Amino acid sequence: MNSIKKLHICKNLTELEGKTAIPDVSDKKIPMLLETARKIIDVAEKKYNEGDQEAAYICYMRYFNLLNSIHKKPDYQQYKSQIRLTLGDNHVNKLTMDRLEDITKSLEERYTHLEMNGNLASTIEGTQTLTQLNLPSRSRSVSPIKNGKLLRAVTCRQLYEFMQVQSVLVMDCRPSEDYRESNLNYSLSFNVPAEIIRAGMSAGKLQDQLGQESKKLWSARSVKERVVLMDWNSSSTELKEDSPIGILLDILQLWDPDAVYRSPIGILDGGYEYFVMMYPTCCTNPTIVGPQSNSTIIEYGLVEDIEYPSVNDIQLKDDIIAQNQSNSSLSNHITLTSNRPAVDRSSKLAAVKLYNEKQQVITDIAKEQEILLEKAKENDQQYEQIAEQFNDIYNKKEFTNADQQIVYKLMQAESAAEDYKNENQRLKAELDLYKRREEEEKANPPLELAKDVEKIAAKIEERERVDEQLTKERLQLAEKLAVATKNKRRPLYNDLRPHGEDTDLEKNNENIKKLSFKPSPPQFDRSIKPQHYISNNYAEERVRDFSPVSGKVSRGLTGLKNLGNTCYMNSIIQCLSNTPQLAEYCLTDRYKKYVSRTNKTKGQIVDEVAALIKMLWTGNYKCVASRDLKYVIGQYQRMFRGLEQQDSHEFLTILMDWLHSDLQTLTPEHLREPMTASDKAWLEFTKAKESLILHLFYGQIKSIVKCAECGNESATYECFSNLSLELPENTCNLTECLDMYFSGERIFGWNCPSCEHKRDALHVTTKHAIKKLNIAKLPSVLVIHLKRFYADTDSPNPSYKKKLNYLRFPLENLDMSQYITISEKKRSTPKQYRLYAVSNHYGFMESGHYTAFCKSDALDHWYKFDDQMVTPLDSSKVVSSAAYILFYTRLPPLRTLG
């Protein structure tokens, strides 16, 4: 037990109080303040445990001062749940305050004695302990209390952070066989086997049954700052007292007299099953599958999960389409709904309430309109300036890099103008619906409210006239833009460097030879590759040319040069670079332990992606070039060799397969028995070899075919790295697209193996089957592709065209629970996702430009990645009609990347 340290900071409590002030945080966001508060409280506990009362007092006081500032924030209410999760509830803070009061009393006595005696240190310091000073025991730290036991819920993210600084001792009380097959890749973790934990045991008896190495770690339980218990899937809120982890907690808290713990014993929320899903690189075998209870096996069966007992339980796509056609697609955004309860107009109170409701509706529309008009006007001005610049360069024979940037800006301004036009139409639809309902109710609104409605309507009409005129101008300019992008090309030398950078002609000529390909031999002809690319030490021997432009930036905010229509690749790479778990895997070189050199690409793709991500995260360059990655990719896929524009979705899909193949070296050692059909299909897809890419990006679809006559249901399974969703004709929500994708479809010409009736078009009413999709395995990172490009076969000259739909998608809390199978619902893993990246496409099929919008977890802010240019982005601009690929994650942020 640590003794009390000498007074070394101040001479009295008033002087010490002066050191507890915090700076002005009025301009700081709550998430950043929460992270600061968490760090302060950790330091406070550390100083307290070291016996440094003065330093602990300062930290605890600063913590409460900061907490008070957070409570005064205007957006405090929307962050309440996050505050509770990060810092604990009121009860936790009360315990912290009790500790602070005890420290304050002790310091008052010590300062008084110091003043009277001049040297109280010789009589107290080094002799009295925390217990002798009547301070709370270390085992009474900040913790909730359940059934008389002190508990502390530890999230997977917190455990990960504790592991990074080795401040936690982890007791894994899963069965020894499970522990051997997969455990934490952490030196201070050991197994207390579930099979040896018995109720009524003392800590000493339990220690006697441990192995020699485990005994050494067991003895450190009162030395480490924290002790965390873990099993497969328990949590502090659902802890069964008769379970091994519940019994172990009881032993440590009540029957362990030889140990005084520095902080309350923690319980890992979600257990190892949750941790291995979130941090697979920190586990020895991330392919482990948790045990399945017998009740689940009996209830749902293991041969096939019957998802729909009745065919009538399946919502059909035809019904959804019919419903969408009969209802306005904007109805989801109307505040006044058709099923509002009837109002008793004889009641004055009810009439006042009705007026207030209507006034709120009009107020909300007016506020939205004000913001919209301001943004639209700003975009109009930018568009006019860019249009003038474009007209100046239109007649040039060749476009320089700077000229091409003007073309790209023009495309983006046009896209934004179309979005604002759609938003104005949405407001008009809301107002029209409001007016119709007023007419139906034969209401006579107050004069003030009627004037507000007229004012909004007048502004909508005025903006419509502006949009109409601007649309005509944009169409004329669009024709010139199409001609320009088709017939004019930038000089290749400029493609190989950012605008304004000095050109090394000889060096660029060499790069031109690399990037310009003549008809080449077959794909596997080794003669087309330099010799050093074949070496097993490829990653170490390869000398790369990033052509970096020096300049200090925040880590992860380095741009990528456009090498000649490579914006499609730049957009995807930036989205992957901002996938924290993948970035960390590359930055720490952990991936190198799992590279396969025997597959088709010999690990070269992941080596180049990792090398490029490292450059993007140094913080030393404004932009770099991806020549080496592009060159290596071109060796394995001819379409990416030249300088033609390519599809970012196609590039992403192929890249994901390559990265998975390059890292497909993990062998799943534990397979659930008996295996489900889903497990068998997954094993067949992986060929018993898995990878981090598989664990992050790949999920599994269950395709169900159900006979409409006999109800027989059969299922097949297919893995996916992204979902491709159809877009309807009008403005819509992402959930509408998901509903369509996962709805049922009538199919014909299918032979039912049960009733042996062929389902064909002759018996549409009953003699048919229904096909339905569900997600059997949710991926950690959900990638959604919006099918904007389609083949127009009705025109005289069939070609691909683009849908410019404005799709609304959530930045937070995308709930996938209604689209998953019964067995997936039984898993304890999260079903909600947050958006962290978007790949955008501007323009049309023949000519376009890609950018990326990415949220930096390290900086907690959105940024726009437009080739070599990286700029801050307001979150309100993330949703646009340019959105092409959406990246959602259910994993917690990794702030350590910053």
Tab-separated table of N, CA and C in Angstrom, residues 532-633:
chain	number	residue	atom	x	y	z
A	532	HIS	N	12.329	-6.997	-59.325
A	532	HIS	CA	12.258	-6.845	-57.876
A	532	HIS	C	10.842	-6.974	-57.331
A	533	TYR	N	9.822	-6.951	-58.186
A	533	TYR	CA	8.465	-7.116	-57.702
A	533	TYR	C	8.173	-8.558	-57.296
A	534	ILE	N	8.987	-9.512	-57.708
A	534	ILE	CA	8.708	-10.919	-57.460
A	534	ILE	C	9.328	-11.398	-56.147
A	535	SER	N	10.249	-10.639	-55.611
A	535	SER	CA	10.968	-11.064	-54.417
A	535	SER	C	10.025	-11.237	-53.239
A	536	ASN	N	10.341	-12.196	-52.369
A	536	ASN	CA	9.563	-12.393	-51.159
A	536	ASN	C	9.741	-11.240	-50.191
A	537	ASN	N	10.837	-10.502	-50.325
A	537	ASN	CA	11.070	-9.339	-49.484
A	537	ASN	C	10.616	-8.071	-50.198
A	538	TYR	N	9.534	-8.195	-50.919
A	538	TYR	CA	9.028	-7.111	-51.764
A	538	TYR	C	8.861	-5.817	-50.981
A	539	ALA	N	8.177	-5.900	-49.821
A	539	ALA	CA	7.845	-4.694	-49.064
A	539	ALA	C	9.090	-3.937	-48.638
A	540	GLU	N	10.171	-4.679	-48.296
A	540	GLU	CA	11.387	-4.033	-47.829
A	540	GLU	C	12.258	-3.540	-48.984
A	541	GLU	N	12.287	-4.290	-50.096
A	541	GLU	CA	13.192	-3.962	-51.186
A	541	GLU	C	12.637	-2.874	-52.092
A	542	ARG	N	11.344	-2.712	-52.132
A	542	ARG	CA	10.731	-1.790	-53.083
A	542	ARG	C	11.092	-0.344	-52.765
A	543	VAL	N	11.636	0.379	-53.713
A	543	VAL	CA	11.910	1.804	-53.581
A	543	VAL	C	10.759	2.542	-54.264
A	544	ARG	N	9.993	3.305	-53.503
A	544	ARG	CA	8.775	3.909	-54.006
A	544	ARG	C	8.961	5.387	-54.321
A	545	ASP	N	8.165	5.856	-55.250
A	545	ASP	CA	8.195	7.255	-55.649
A	545	ASP	C	6.848	7.891	-55.323
A	546	PHE	N	6.785	8.566	-54.164
A	546	PHE	CA	5.550	9.232	-53.755
A	546	PHE	C	5.507	10.695	-54.199
A	547	SER	N	6.638	11.227	-54.682
A	547	SER	CA	6.718	12.638	-55.091
A	547	SER	C	5.999	13.546	-54.099
A	548	PRO	N	6.380	13.507	-52.838
A	548	PRO	CA	5.632	14.258	-51.821
A	548	PRO	C	5.853	15.762	-51.917
A	549	VAL	N	4.829	16.512	-51.572
A	549	VAL	CA	4.937	17.967	-51.438
A	549	VAL	C	4.950	18.279	-49.949
A	550	SER	N	6.057	18.774	-49.449
A	550	SER	CA	6.231	18.976	-48.013
A	550	SER	C	5.285	20.036	-47.473
A	551	GLY	N	4.924	19.880	-46.222
A	551	GLY	CA	4.039	20.824	-45.544
A	551	GLY	C	3.369	20.155	-44.370
A	552	LYS	N	3.358	20.813	-43.211
A	552	LYS	CA	2.762	20.239	-42.014
A	552	LYS	C	1.231	20.268	-42.091
A	553	VAL	N	0.628	19.113	-41.873
A	553	VAL	CA	-0.832	18.991	-41.809
A	553	VAL	C	-1.166	18.040	-40.670
A	554	SER	N	-2.419	18.017	-40.267
A	554	SER	CA	-2.839	17.028	-39.265
A	554	SER	C	-2.738	15.638	-39.866
A	555	ARG	N	-2.424	14.670	-39.035
A	555	ARG	CA	-2.253	13.304	-39.523
A	555	ARG	C	-3.548	12.810	-40.163
A	556	GLY	N	-3.391	12.193	-41.345
A	556	GLY	CA	-4.544	11.680	-42.070
A	556	GLY	C	-5.156	12.678	-43.029
A	557	LEU	N	-4.642	13.900	-43.079
A	557	LEU	CA	-5.213	14.936	-43.939
A	557	LEU	C	-4.292	15.291	-45.100
A	558	THR	N	-3.510	14.331	-45.556
A	558	THR	CA	-2.675	14.517	-46.740
A	558	THR	C	-3.476	14.159	-47.987
A	559	GLY	N	-3.350	14.988	-49.030
A	559	GLY	CA	-4.078	14.741	-50.269
A	559	GLY	C	-3.346	13.781	-51.189
A	560	LEU	N	-4.029	13.384	-52.274
A	560	LEU	CA	-3.456	12.497	-53.282
A	560	LEU	C	-3.476	13.195	-54.637
A	561	LYS	N	-2.340	13.215	-55.315
A	561	LYS	CA	-2.250	13.860	-56.619
A	561	LYS	C	-3.087	13.105	-57.647
A	562	ASN	N	-3.638	13.856	-58.567
A	562	ASN	CA	-4.357	13.256	-59.686
A	562	ASN	C	-3.346	12.963	-60.797
A	563	LEU	N	-3.159	11.696	-61.109
A	563	LEU	CA	-2.163	11.277	-62.096
A	563	LEU	C	-2.747	11.209	-63.505
A	564	GLY	N	-3.926	11.766	-63.659
A	564	GLY	CA	-4.607	11.686	-64.949
A	564	GLY	C	-5.824	10.808	-64.823
A	565	ASN	N	-6.956	11.415	-64.425
A	565	ASN	CA	-8.214	10.677	-64.225
A	565	ASN	C	-8.111	9.580	-63.170
A	566	THR	N	-7.264	9.793	-62.173
A	566	THR	CA	-7.158	8.808	-61.079
A	566	THR	C	-7.960	9.227	-59.861
A	567	CYS	N	-8.886	10.202	-60.027
A	567	CYS	CA	-9.680	10.641	-58.880
A	567	CYS	C	-10.545	9.503	-58.335
A	568	TYR	N	-10.940	8.555	-59.191
A	568	TYR	CA	-11.744	7.414	-58.728
A	568	TYR	C	-10.963	6.597	-57.696
A	569	MET	N	-9.663	6.430	-57.935
A	569	MET	CA	-8.813	5.680	-57.016
A	569	MET	C	-8.521	6.496	-55.761
A	570	ASN	N	-8.258	7.793	-55.937
A	570	ASN	CA	-7.971	8.663	-54.798
A	570	ASN	C	-9.131	8.690	-53.811
A	571	SER	N	-10.351	8.749	-54.347
A	571	SER	CA	-11.533	8.800	-53.495
A	571	SER	C	-11.639	7.556	-52.617
A	572	ILE	N	-11.446	6.389	-53.199
A	572	ILE	CA	-11.558	5.133	-52.443
A	572	ILE	C	-10.424	4.988	-51.431
A	573	ILE	N	-9.203	5.330	-51.829
A	573	ILE	CA	-8.059	5.208	-50.918
A	573	ILE	C	-8.254	6.097	-49.694
A	574	GLN	N	-8.787	7.303	-49.880
A	574	GLN	CA	-9.011	8.182	-48.733
A	574	GLN	C	-10.082	7.618	-47.812
A	575	CYS	N	-11.111	6.995	-48.379
A	575	CYS	CA	-12.138	6.361	-47.539
A	575	CYS	C	-11.545	5.211	-46.732
A	576	LEU	N	-10.694	4.412	-47.357
A	576	LEU	CA	-10.057	3.302	-46.642
A	576	LEU	C	-9.063	3.811	-45.613
A	577	SER	N	-8.344	4.884	-45.949
A	577	SER	CA	-7.384	5.463	-45.015
A	577	SER	C	-8.077	5.982	-43.768
A	578	ASN	N	-9.335	6.387	-43.898
A	578	ASN	CA	-10.093	6.879	-42.755
A	578	ASN	C	-10.940	5.795	-42.105
A	579	THR	N	-10.670	4.538	-42.452
A	579	THR	CA	-11.225	3.400	-41.722
A	579	THR	C	-10.241	3.080	-40.600
A	580	PRO	N	-10.498	3.509	-39.357
A	580	PRO	CA	-9.472	3.481	-38.305
A	580	PRO	C	-8.809	2.130	-38.095
A	581	GLN	N	-9.598	1.047	-38.067
A	581	GLN	CA	-9.008	-0.259	-37.781
A	581	GLN	C	-8.063	-0.696	-38.901
A	582	LEU	N	-8.407	-0.397	-40.134
A	582	LEU	CA	-7.536	-0.741	-41.253
A	582	LEU	C	-6.295	0.130	-41.247
A	583	ALA	N	-6.468	1.432	-40.978
A	583	ALA	CA	-5.318	2.336	-40.942
A	583	ALA	C	-4.339	1.917	-39.859
A	584	GLU	N	-4.848	1.563	-38.686
A	584	GLU	CA	-3.962	1.150	-37.595
A	584	GLU	C	-3.216	-0.132	-37.961
A	585	TYR	N	-3.907	-1.040	-38.627
A	585	TYR	CA	-3.300	-2.302	-39.063
A	585	TYR	C	-2.095	-2.036	-39.960
A	586	CYS	N	-2.215	-1.015	-40.810
A	586	CYS	CA	-1.124	-0.675	-41.727
A	586	CYS	C	-0.040	0.145	-41.026
A	587	LEU	N	-0.450	1.119	-40.212
A	587	LEU	CA	0.511	2.018	-39.585
A	587	LEU	C	1.423	1.295	-38.604
A	588	THR	N	0.896	0.289	-37.919
A	588	THR	CA	1.691	-0.445	-36.931
A	588	THR	C	2.440	-1.634	-37.536
A	589	ASP	N	2.277	-1.861	-38.846
A	589	ASP	CA	2.912	-2.987	-39.546
A	589	ASP	C	2.415	-4.342	-39.063
A	590	ARG	N	1.294	-4.390	-38.362
A	590	ARG	CA	0.751	-5.677	-37.920
A	590	ARG	C	0.380	-6.554	-39.103
A	591	TYR	N	0.004	-5.914	-40.185
A	591	TYR	CA	-0.429	-6.675	-41.362
A	591	TYR	C	0.672	-7.575	-41.896
A	592	LYS	N	1.935	-7.189	-41.669
A	592	LYS	CA	3.061	-7.932	-42.250
A	592	LYS	C	3.131	-9.372	-41.750
A	593	LYS	N	2.601	-9.624	-40.560
A	593	LYS	CA	2.633	-10.982	-40.019
A	593	LYS	C	1.668	-11.917	-40.735
A	594	TYR	N	0.751	-11.338	-41.522
A	594	TYR	CA	-0.311	-12.151	-42.115
A	594	TYR	C	-0.339	-12.098	-43.635
A	595	VAL	N	0.716	-11.573	-44.254
A	595	VAL	CA	0.730	-11.440	-45.710
A	595	VAL	C	0.975	-12.792	-46.371
A	596	SER	N	0.185	-13.076	-47.405
A	596	SER	CA	0.376	-14.286	-48.202
A	596	SER	C	1.199	-13.944	-49.440
A	597	ARG	N	2.308	-14.658	-49.629
A	597	ARG	CA	3.147	-14.434	-50.806
A	597	ARG	C	2.935	-15.521	-51.858
A	598	THR	N	1.948	-16.378	-51.635
A	598	THR	CA	1.728	-17.481	-52.569
A	598	THR	C	0.468	-17.293	-53.408
A	599	ASN	N	-0.275	-16.226	-53.146
A	599	ASN	CA	-1.498	-16.005	-53.912
A	599	ASN	C	-1.179	-15.287	-55.221
A	600	LYS	N	-2.208	-14.967	-55.964
A	600	LYS	CA	-2.051	-14.365	-57.288
A	600	LYS	C	-1.250	-13.067	-57.237
A	601	THR	N	-1.570	-12.190	-56.292
A	601	THR	CA	-0.920	-10.872	-56.239
A	601	THR	C	0.290	-10.848	-55.305
A	602	LYS	N	0.610	-11.981	-54.683
A	602	LYS	CA	1.825	-12.153	-53.876
A	602	LYS	C	1.968	-11.107	-52.765
A	603	GLY	N	0.856	-10.588	-52.269
A	603	GLY	CA	0.907	-9.615	-51.176
A	603	GLY	C	1.305	-8.222	-51.608
A	604	GLN	N	1.481	-8.006	-52.911
A	604	GLN	CA	1.972	-6.713	-53.380
A	604	GLN	C	0.922	-5.609	-53.233
A	605	ILE	N	-0.348	-5.960	-53.383
A	605	ILE	CA	-1.395	-4.949	-53.289
A	605	ILE	C	-1.455	-4.379	-51.875
A	606	VAL	N	-1.490	-5.252	-50.870
A	606	VAL	CA	-1.579	-4.762	-49.492
A	606	VAL	C	-0.307	-4.024	-49.102
A	607	ASP	N	0.855	-4.429	-49.622
A	607	ASP	CA	2.095	-3.704	-49.340
A	607	ASP	C	2.013	-2.267	-49.848
A	608	GLU	N	1.483	-2.092	-51.053
A	608	GLU	CA	1.406	-0.750	-51.632
A	608	GLU	C	0.337	0.095	-50.939
A	609	VAL	N	-0.802	-0.521	-50.619
A	609	VAL	CA	-1.850	0.218	-49.903
A	609	VAL	C	-1.338	0.653	-48.540
A	610	ALA	N	-0.662	-0.244	-47.828
A	610	ALA	CA	-0.123	0.088	-46.509
A	610	ALA	C	0.914	1.195	-46.600
A	611	ALA	N	1.804	1.104	-47.583
A	611	ALA	CA	2.838	2.125	-47.749
A	611	ALA	C	2.217	3.490	-48.024
A	612	LEU	N	1.156	3.518	-48.833
A	612	LEU	CA	0.508	4.781	-49.165
A	612	LEU	C	-0.231	5.344	-47.949
A	613	ILE	N	-0.924	4.491	-47.204
A	613	ILE	CA	-1.622	4.960	-46.004
A	613	ILE	C	-0.635	5.527	-44.995
A	614	LYS	N	0.531	4.918	-44.875
A	614	LYS	CA	1.555	5.458	-43.967
A	614	LYS	C	1.941	6.875	-44.367
A	615	MET	N	2.081	7.124	-45.658
A	615	MET	CA	2.420	8.462	-46.135
A	615	MET	C	1.306	9.458	-45.820
A	616	LEU	N	0.064	9.003	-45.929
A	616	LEU	CA	-1.069	9.886	-45.660
A	616	LEU	C	-1.178	10.242	-44.181
A	617	TRP	N	-0.552	9.423	-43.329
A	617	TRP	CA	-0.664	9.634	-41.880
A	617	TRP	C	0.614	10.157	-41.232
A	618	THR	N	1.611	10.556	-42.026
A	618	THR	CA	2.825	11.115	-41.413
A	618	THR	C	2.597	12.510	-40.868
A	619	GLY	N	1.717	13.274	-41.529
A	619	GLY	CA	1.500	14.659	-41.131
A	619	GLY	C	2.562	15.606	-41.656
A	620	ASN	N	3.425	15.101	-42.563
A	620	ASN	CA	4.538	15.915	-43.059
A	620	ASN	C	4.358	16.393	-44.498
A	621	TYR	N	3.264	15.956	-45.150
A	621	TYR	CA	3.110	16.284	-46.569
A	621	TYR	C	1.705	16.800	-46.867
A	622	LYS	N	1.646	17.815	-47.749
A	622	LYS	CA	0.358	18.325	-48.199
A	622	LYS	C	-0.304	17.333	-49.148
A	623	CYS	N	0.509	16.712	-50.002
A	623	CYS	CA	-0.032	15.693	-50.900
A	623	CYS	C	1.085	14.768	-51.360
A	624	VAL	N	0.699	13.574	-51.786
A	624	VAL	CA	1.653	12.588	-52.296
A	624	VAL	C	1.036	11.941	-53.538
A	625	ALA	N	1.851	11.189	-54.265
A	625	ALA	CA	1.382	10.495	-55.468
A	625	ALA	C	1.249	9.003	-55.203
A	626	SER	N	0.320	8.374	-55.902
A	626	SER	CA	0.070	6.929	-55.720
A	626	SER	C	0.530	6.143	-56.947
A	627	ARG	N	1.644	6.562	-57.560
A	627	ARG	CA	2.113	5.916	-58.788
A	627	ARG	C	2.364	4.423	-58.608
A	628	ASP	N	3.052	4.072	-57.535
A	628	ASP	CA	3.434	2.670	-57.342
A	628	ASP	C	2.208	1.779	-57.171
A	629	LEU	N	1.232	2.246	-56.397
A	629	LEU	CA	0.002	1.473	-56.222
A	629	LEU	C	-0.715	1.319	-57.557
A	630	LYS	N	-0.815	2.399	-58.313
A	630	LYS	CA	-1.493	2.337	-59.606
A	630	LYS	C	-0.764	1.392	-60.558
A	631	TYR	N	0.556	1.428	-60.524
A	631	TYR	CA	1.325	0.564	-61.418
A	631	TYR	C	1.111	-0.914	-61.085
A	632	VAL	N	1.205	-1.245	-59.786
A	632	VAL	CA	1.041	-2.644	-59.380
A	632	VAL	C	-0.377	-3.123	-59.675
A	633	ILE	N	-1.372	-2.287	-59.399
A	633	ILE	CA	-2.756	-2.663	-59.693
A	633	ILE	C	-2.937	-2.912	-61.184
